[in-house]
Short mmCIF file of C-alpha atoms and ligand atoms in Angstrom, two decimals:
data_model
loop_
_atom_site.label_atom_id
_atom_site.label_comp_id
_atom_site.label_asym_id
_atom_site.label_seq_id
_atom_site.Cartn_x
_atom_site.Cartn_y
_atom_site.Cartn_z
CA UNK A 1 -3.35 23.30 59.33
CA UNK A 2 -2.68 24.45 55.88
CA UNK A 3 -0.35 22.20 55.12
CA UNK A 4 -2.92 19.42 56.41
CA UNK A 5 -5.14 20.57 53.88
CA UNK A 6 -3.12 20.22 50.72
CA UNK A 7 -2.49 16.52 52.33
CA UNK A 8 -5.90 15.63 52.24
CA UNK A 9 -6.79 17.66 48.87
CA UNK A 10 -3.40 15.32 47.66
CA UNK A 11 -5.59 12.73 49.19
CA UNK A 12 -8.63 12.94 47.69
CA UNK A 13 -6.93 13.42 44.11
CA UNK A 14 -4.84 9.85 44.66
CA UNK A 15 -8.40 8.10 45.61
CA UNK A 16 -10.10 9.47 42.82
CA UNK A 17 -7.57 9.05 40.90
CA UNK A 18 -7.13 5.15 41.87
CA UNK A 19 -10.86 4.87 41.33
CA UNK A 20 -10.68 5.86 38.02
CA UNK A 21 -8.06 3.19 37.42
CA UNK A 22 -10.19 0.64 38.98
CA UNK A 23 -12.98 1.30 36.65
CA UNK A 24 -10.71 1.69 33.35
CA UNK A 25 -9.16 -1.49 33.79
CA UNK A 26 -12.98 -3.07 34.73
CA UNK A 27 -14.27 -2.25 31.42
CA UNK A 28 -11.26 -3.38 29.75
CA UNK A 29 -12.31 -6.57 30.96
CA UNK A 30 -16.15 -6.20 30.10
CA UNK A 31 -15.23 -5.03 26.71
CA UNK A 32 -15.72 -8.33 24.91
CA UNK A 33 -18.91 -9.71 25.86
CA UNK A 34 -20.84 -12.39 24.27
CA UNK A 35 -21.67 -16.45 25.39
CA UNK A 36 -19.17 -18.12 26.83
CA UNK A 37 -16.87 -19.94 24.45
CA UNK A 38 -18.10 -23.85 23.59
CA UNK A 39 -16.18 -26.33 25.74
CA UNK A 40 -16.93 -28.75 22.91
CA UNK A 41 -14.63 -26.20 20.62
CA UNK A 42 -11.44 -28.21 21.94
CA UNK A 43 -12.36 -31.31 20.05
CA UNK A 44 -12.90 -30.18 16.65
CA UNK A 45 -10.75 -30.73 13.90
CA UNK A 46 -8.49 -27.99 11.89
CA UNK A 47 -10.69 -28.62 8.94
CA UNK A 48 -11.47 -27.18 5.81
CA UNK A 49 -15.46 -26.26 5.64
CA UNK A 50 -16.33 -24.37 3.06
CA UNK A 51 -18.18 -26.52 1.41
CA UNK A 52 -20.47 -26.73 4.27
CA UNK A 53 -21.62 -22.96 3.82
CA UNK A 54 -23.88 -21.24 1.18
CA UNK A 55 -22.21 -18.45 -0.52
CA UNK A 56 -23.37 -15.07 -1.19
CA UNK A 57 -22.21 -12.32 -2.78
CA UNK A 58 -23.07 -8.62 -2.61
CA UNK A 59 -22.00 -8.36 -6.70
CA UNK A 60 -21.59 -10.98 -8.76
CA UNK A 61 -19.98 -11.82 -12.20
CA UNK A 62 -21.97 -10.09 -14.97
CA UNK A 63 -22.71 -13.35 -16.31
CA UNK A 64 -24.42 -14.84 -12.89
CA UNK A 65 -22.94 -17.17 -9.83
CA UNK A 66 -22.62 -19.66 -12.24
CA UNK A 67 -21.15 -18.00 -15.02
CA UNK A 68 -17.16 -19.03 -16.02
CA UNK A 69 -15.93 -16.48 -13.66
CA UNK A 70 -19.40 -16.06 -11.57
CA UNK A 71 -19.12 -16.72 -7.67
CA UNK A 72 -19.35 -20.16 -7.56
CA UNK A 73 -15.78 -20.33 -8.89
CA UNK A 74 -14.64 -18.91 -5.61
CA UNK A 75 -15.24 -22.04 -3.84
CA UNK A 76 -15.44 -24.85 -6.11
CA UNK A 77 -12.21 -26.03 -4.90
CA UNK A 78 -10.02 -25.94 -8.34
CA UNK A 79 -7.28 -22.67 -8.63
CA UNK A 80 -7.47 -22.77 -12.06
CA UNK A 81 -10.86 -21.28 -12.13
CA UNK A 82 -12.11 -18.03 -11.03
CA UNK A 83 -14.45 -15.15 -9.94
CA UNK A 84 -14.42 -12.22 -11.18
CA UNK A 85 -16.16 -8.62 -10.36
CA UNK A 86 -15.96 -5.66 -13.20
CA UNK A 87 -16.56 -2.27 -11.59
CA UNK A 88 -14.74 -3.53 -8.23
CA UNK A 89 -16.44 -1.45 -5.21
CA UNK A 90 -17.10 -2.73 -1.87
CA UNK A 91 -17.83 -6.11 -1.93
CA UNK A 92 -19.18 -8.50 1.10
CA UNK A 93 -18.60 -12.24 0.58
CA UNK A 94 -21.10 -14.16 2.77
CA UNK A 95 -20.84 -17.82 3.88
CA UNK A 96 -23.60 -18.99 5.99
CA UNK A 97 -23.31 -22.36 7.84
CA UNK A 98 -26.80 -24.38 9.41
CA UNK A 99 -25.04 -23.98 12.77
CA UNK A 100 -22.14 -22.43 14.37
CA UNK A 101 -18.86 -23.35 13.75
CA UNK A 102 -15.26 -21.74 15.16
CA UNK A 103 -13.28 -20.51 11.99
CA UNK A 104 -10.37 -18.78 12.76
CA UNK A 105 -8.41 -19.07 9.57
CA UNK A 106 -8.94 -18.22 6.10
CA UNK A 107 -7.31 -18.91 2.78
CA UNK A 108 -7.46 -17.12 -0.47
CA UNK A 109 -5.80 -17.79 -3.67
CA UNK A 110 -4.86 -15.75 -6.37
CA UNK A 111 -6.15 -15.64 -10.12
CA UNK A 112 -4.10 -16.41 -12.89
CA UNK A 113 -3.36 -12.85 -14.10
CA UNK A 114 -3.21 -9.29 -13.24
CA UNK A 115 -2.33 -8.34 -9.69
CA UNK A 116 -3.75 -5.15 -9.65
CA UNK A 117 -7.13 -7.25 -9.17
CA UNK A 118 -5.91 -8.69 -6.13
CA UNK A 119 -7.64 -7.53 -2.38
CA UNK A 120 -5.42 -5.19 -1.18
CA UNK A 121 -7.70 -3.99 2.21
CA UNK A 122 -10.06 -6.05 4.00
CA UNK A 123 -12.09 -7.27 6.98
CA UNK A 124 -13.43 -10.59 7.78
CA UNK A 125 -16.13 -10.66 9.96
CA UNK A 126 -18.45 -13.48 12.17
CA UNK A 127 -22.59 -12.79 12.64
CA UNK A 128 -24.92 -15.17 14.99
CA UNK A 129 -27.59 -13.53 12.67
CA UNK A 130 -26.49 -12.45 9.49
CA UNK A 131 -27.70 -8.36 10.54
CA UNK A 132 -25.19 -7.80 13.86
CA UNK A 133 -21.50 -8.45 12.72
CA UNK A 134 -18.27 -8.72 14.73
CA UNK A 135 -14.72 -8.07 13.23
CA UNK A 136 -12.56 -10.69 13.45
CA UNK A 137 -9.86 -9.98 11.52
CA UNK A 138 -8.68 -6.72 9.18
CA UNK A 139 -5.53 -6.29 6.77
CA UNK A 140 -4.29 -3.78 4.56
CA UNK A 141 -1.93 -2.75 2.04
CA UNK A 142 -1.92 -6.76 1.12
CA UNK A 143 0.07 -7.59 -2.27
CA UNK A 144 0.63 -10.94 -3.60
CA UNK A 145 3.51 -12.16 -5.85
CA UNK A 146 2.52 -15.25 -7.19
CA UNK A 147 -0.51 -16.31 -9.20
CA UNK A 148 -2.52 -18.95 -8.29
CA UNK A 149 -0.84 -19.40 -4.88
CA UNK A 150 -2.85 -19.62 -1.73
CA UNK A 151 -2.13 -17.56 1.00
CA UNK A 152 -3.64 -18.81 4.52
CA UNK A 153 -4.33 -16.16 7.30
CA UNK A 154 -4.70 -16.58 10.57
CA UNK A 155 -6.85 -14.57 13.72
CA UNK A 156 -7.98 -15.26 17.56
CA UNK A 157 -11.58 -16.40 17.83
CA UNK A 158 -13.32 -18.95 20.50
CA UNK A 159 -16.81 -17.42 19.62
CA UNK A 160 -18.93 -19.61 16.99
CA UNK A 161 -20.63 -17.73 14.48
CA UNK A 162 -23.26 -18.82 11.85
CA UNK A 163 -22.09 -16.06 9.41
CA UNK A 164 -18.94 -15.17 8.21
CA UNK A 165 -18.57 -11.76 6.14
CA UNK A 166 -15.39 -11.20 4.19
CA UNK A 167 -15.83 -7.78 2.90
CA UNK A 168 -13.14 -6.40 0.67
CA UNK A 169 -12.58 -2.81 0.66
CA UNK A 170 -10.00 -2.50 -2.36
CA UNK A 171 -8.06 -4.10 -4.81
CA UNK A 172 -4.79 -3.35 -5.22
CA UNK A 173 -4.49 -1.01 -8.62
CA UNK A 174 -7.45 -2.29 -10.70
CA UNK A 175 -11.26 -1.74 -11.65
CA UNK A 176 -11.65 -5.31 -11.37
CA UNK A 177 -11.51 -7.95 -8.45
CA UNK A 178 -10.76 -11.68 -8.95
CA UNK A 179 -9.63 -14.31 -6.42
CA UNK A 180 -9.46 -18.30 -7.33
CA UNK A 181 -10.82 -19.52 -4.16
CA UNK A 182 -11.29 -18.10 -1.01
CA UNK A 183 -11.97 -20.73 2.29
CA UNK A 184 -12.83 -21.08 5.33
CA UNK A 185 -10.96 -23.08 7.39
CA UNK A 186 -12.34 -23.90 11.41
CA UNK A 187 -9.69 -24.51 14.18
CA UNK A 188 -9.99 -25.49 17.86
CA UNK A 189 -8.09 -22.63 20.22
CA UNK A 190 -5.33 -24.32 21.19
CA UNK A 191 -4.44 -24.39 17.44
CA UNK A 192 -5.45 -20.72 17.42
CA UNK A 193 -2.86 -18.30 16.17
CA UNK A 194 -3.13 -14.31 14.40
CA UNK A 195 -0.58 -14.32 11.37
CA UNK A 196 1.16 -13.31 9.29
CA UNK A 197 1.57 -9.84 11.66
CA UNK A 198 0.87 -6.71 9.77
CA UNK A 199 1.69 -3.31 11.38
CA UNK A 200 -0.35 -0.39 10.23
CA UNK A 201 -0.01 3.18 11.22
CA UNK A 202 -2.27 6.16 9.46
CA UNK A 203 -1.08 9.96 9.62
CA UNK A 204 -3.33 12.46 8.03
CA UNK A 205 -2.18 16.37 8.07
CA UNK A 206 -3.15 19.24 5.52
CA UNK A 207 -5.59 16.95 3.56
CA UNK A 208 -2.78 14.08 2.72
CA UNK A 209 -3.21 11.19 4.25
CA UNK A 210 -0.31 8.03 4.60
CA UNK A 211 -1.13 5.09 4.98
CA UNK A 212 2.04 3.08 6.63
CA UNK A 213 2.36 -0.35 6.57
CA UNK A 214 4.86 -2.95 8.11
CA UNK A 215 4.36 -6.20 6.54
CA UNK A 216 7.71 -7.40 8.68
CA UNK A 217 8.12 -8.84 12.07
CA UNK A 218 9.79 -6.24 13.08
CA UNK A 219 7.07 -3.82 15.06
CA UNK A 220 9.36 -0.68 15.36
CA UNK A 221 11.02 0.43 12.19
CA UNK A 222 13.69 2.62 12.41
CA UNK A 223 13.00 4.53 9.35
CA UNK A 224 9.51 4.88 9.44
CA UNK A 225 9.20 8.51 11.28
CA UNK A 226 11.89 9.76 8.61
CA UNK A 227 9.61 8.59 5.52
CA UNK A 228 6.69 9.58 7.06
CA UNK A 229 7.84 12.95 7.61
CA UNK A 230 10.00 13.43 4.24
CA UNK A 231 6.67 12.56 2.40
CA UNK A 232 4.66 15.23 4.34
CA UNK A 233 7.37 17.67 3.77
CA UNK A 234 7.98 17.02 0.10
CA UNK A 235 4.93 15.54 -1.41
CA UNK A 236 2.82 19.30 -0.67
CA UNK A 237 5.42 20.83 -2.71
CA UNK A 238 5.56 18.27 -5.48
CA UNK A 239 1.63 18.97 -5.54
CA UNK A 240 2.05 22.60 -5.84
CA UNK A 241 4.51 22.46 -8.18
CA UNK A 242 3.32 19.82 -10.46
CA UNK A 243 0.08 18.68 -10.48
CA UNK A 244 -2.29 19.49 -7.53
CA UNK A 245 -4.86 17.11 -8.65
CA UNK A 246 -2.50 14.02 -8.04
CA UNK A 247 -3.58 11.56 -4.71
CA UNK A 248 -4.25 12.54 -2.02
CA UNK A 249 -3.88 9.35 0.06
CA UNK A 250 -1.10 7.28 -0.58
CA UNK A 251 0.04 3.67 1.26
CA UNK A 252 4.16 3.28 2.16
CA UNK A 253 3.99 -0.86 2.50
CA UNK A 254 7.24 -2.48 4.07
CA UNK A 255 7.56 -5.23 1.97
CA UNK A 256 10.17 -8.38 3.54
CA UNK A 257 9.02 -10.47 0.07
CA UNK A 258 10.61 -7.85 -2.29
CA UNK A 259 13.84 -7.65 -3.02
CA UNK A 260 14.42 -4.61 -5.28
CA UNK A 261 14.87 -1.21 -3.39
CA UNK A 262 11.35 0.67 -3.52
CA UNK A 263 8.63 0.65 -6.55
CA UNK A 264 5.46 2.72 -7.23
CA UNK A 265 1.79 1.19 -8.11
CA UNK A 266 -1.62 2.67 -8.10
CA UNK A 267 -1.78 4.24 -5.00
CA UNK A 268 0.73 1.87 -3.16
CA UNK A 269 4.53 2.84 -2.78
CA UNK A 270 6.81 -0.57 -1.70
CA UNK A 271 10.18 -0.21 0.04
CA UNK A 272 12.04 -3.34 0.54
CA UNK A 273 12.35 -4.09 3.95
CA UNK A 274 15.30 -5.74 3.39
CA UNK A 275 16.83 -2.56 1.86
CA UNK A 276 15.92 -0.05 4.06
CA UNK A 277 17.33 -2.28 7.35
CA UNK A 278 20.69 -1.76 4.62
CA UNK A 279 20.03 1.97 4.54
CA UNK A 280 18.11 3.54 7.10
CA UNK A 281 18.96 7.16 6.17
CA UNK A 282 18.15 6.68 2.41
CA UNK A 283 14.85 8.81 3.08
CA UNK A 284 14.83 10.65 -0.39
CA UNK A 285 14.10 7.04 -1.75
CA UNK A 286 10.61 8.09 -0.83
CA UNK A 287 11.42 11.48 -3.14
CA UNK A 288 11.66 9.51 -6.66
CA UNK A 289 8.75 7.23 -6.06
CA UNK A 290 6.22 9.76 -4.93
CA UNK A 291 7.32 11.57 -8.18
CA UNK A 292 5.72 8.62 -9.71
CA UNK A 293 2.36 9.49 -7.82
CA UNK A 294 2.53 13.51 -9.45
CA UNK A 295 3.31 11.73 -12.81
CA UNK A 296 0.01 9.72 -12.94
CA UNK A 297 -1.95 11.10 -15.80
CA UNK A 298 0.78 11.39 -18.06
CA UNK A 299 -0.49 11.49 -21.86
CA UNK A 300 0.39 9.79 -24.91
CA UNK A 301 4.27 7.93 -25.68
CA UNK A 302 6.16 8.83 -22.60
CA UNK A 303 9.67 7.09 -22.31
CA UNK A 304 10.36 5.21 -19.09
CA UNK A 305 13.80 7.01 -19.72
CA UNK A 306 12.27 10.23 -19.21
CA UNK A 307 9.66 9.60 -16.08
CA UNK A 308 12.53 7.95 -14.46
CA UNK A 309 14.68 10.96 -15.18
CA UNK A 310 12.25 13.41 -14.04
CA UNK A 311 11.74 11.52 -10.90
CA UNK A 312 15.75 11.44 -10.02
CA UNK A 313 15.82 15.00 -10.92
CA UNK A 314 13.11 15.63 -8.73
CA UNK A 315 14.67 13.97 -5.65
CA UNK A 316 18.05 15.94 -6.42
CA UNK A 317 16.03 18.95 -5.91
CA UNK A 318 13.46 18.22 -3.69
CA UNK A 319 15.06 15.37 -1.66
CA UNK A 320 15.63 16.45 2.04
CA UNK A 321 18.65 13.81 3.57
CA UNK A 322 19.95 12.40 0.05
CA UNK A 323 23.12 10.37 2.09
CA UNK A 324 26.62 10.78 0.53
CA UNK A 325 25.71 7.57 -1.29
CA UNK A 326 23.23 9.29 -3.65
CA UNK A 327 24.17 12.09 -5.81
CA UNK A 328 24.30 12.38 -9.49
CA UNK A 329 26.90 11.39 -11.79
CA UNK A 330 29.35 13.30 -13.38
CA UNK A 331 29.30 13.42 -17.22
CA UNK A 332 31.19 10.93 -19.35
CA UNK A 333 31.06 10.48 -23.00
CA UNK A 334 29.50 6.96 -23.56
CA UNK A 335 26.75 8.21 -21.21
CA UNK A 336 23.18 9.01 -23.32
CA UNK A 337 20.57 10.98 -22.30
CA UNK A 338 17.86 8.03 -22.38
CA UNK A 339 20.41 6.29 -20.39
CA UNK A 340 17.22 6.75 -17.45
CA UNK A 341 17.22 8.03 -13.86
CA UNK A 342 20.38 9.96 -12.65
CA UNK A 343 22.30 10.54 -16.48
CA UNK A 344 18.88 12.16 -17.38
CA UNK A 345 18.03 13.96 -14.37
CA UNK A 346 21.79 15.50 -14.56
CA UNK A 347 21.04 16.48 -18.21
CA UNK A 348 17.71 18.20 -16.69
CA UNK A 349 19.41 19.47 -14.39
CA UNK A 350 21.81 21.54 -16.87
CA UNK A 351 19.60 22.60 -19.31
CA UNK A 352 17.65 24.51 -16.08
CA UNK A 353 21.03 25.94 -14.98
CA UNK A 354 21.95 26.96 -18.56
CA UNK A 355 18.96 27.49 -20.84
CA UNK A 356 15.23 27.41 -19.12
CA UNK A 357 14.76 27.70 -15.18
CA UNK A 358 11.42 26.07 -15.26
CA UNK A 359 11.83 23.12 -17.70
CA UNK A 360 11.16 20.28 -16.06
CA UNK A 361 7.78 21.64 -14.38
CA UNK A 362 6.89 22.93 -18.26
CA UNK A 363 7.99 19.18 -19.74
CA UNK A 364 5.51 18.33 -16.84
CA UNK A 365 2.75 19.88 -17.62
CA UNK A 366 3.07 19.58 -21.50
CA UNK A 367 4.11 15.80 -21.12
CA UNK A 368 0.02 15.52 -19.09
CA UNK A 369 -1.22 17.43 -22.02
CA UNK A 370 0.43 14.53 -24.53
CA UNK A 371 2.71 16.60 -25.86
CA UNK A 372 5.68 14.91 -27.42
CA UNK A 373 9.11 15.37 -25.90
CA UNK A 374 10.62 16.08 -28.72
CA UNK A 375 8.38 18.56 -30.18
CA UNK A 376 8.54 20.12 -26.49
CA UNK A 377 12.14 20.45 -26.77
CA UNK A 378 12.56 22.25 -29.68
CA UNK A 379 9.72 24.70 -28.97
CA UNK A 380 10.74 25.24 -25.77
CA UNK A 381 14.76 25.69 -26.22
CA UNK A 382 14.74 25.78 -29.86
CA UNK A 383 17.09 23.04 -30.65
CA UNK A 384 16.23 19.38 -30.70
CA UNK A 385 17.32 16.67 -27.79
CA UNK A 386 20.20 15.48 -30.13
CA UNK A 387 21.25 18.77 -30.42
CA UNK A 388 21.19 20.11 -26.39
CA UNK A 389 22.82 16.81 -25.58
CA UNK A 390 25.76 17.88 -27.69
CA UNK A 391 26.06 20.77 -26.57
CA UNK A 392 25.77 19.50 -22.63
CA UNK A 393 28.45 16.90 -23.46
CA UNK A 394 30.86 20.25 -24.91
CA UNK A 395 29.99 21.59 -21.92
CA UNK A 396 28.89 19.46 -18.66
CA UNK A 397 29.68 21.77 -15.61
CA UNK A 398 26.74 22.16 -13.84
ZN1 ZN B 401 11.12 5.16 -10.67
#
């Protein structure tokens, strides 16, 4: 009796349970209403119809639409001119068409100069209306290495839409926002495709937030959960120590088109993909360039000698996995103290061991304030640089 109980109580717990799948996997399919897609849609060209729309803009060039860089530029079908937005925030690009048509491609081009004034995040969007809008495609972390190149993206869509909406969110490390042309292009769906793939992944904790994007094939990167994590382990400490006013949100982009190990820009951080498939336990990578993020707001004539010192010295000391394959070098005589990144950061590294504990976070903080490095040394250890790199050289143990 009892034990027919629990059978039916098992029972009752499957059904409901099996119910519950039943509806789930009904409203996945009721998710995307709408009309149903145009028949006629298989016979239209892949075709380039821009011209066919009118073009608004939320903000235009300060000298009108049809100023030299006004809005106009953007689709007047020549790459050598431009439009261009100062005091870049949030801007919707509208096309509308006289009737619906299927795009489901875009192309933008770059301007002549300045990447930092490139779209970095993005949506592009369809409307029947112009009010209601429907996202059709989204990208982040973008970066583009060539001027005046066009780059052509790709999405899913067999609805027709009167409107089209691409809003751009940021630019990539500017206060401006230019683009040479941007255009629409309409396919049929058997030409349909959604490229280039993009993977992003966003982690806030403790009021940080990363950003993590995979610009390769690739969906699963080894190495992502070990960046992730050594830049919520280290980059709270680098705050505390250094500068607690430094960002707060912060993009890792996986980039397969560069091919030097890892840089720092604006708020971006790129690691070659190709390098980090060739080193997959080179986490502390993540260490020097974050560095770069605390160092933002330093004052007057820093060296790149220097910043790049501080930053290797700071992933010696802060770095959490640093492989055998990192480590700094030992001291030889035609080394030089502006010799950059690990010959500084070892000289750092001394004069804390030997004359000051807290140098490098006081060459920190005075090097924000513009204080010169020189005058900083002297004050601070009572020698000049000259001088302390003598006496390291006499003496290099650390
Ligand atoms: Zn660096």
């Amino acid at each position: 009796m009892k034990m027919l109980k629990l059978n039916s109580k098992l029972l009752s717990v499957i059904l409901l349970m099996l119910i519950l799948a039943i509806s789930c996997s009904k409203d996945t399919m009721d998710a995307a209403p709408g009309p149903d897609p145009n028949p006629d849609f298989e016979d239209i060209p892949v075709l380039d119809i821009t011209s066919k729309a009118t073009l608004t803009v939320s903000k235009d060039n300060p000298d009108g639409p049809d100023g030299v860089e006004g809005s106009t530029r953007l689709v007047d079908g020549d790459t050598t001119t431009k439009f261009l937005i100062k005091d870049f925030s949030l801007v919707n690009i509208d096309f509308q068409f006289d009737s619906s048509k299927l795009v489901a491609s875009y192309q933008f081009t770059t301007g002549n100069d300045f990447d930092g004034r490139d779209p970095m995040d993005w949506k592009f969007y369809g409307s029947m209306d112009g009010k209601d809008w429907t996202l059709l495609d989204s990208r982040m972390g973008m970066q583009f290495r060539q001027r005046r190149t066009n780059y052509r993206f790709y999405f899913e869509n067999d609805q027709g839409y009167t409107y089209y909406r691409w809003q751009v969110a940021k630019v990539y490390g500017a206060d401006m926002f230019q683009a040479s042309e941007f255009r629409l292009i309409q396919m049929p769906p058997s030409a349909q495709k959604a490229e280039p793939i993009s993977w992003v992944d966003s982690t806030s904790k403790d009021g940080l937030k990363l950003i993590f994007v995979n610009h390769s094939e690739k969906e699963n990167l080894s190495y992502q959960s070990m960046l992730t994590n050594t830049f919520f382990t280290v980059y709270p400490k680098l705050l505390e120590t250094y500068n607690p006013d430094a960002l707060k949100r912060i993009y890792f982009i996986v980039d397969p088109s560069y091919d030097g190990v890892a840089y720092s820009f604006g708020d971006v951080l790129v690691f070659s993909y190709d390098y980090m498939e060739a080193h997959p336990d080179e986490g502390d990578v993540a260490v020097h360039e974050i560095m770069h993020k605390i160092q933002n707001g330093y004052e007057g004539d820093v060296p790149g000698w220097l910043t790049e010192g501080i930053a290797d010295y700071v992933r010696y000391r802060f770095g959490i996995d640093n492989p055998d394959s990192w480590s700094l070098p030992d001291y030889s005589p035609d080394q030089h103290y502006d010799d950059s990144y690990r010959v500084t950061a070892r000289f750092l590294v001394w004069i804390e061991n030997h004359k000051n504990r807290d140098f490098v976070q006081e060459l920190d903080a005075a090097l924000r304030e513009g204080t010169n490095y020189k005058d900083f040394w002297v004050r601070i250890l009572g020698k000049n640089i000259d001088e302390l790199w003598a006496e390291y050289g006499g003496n290099p143990g650390l």
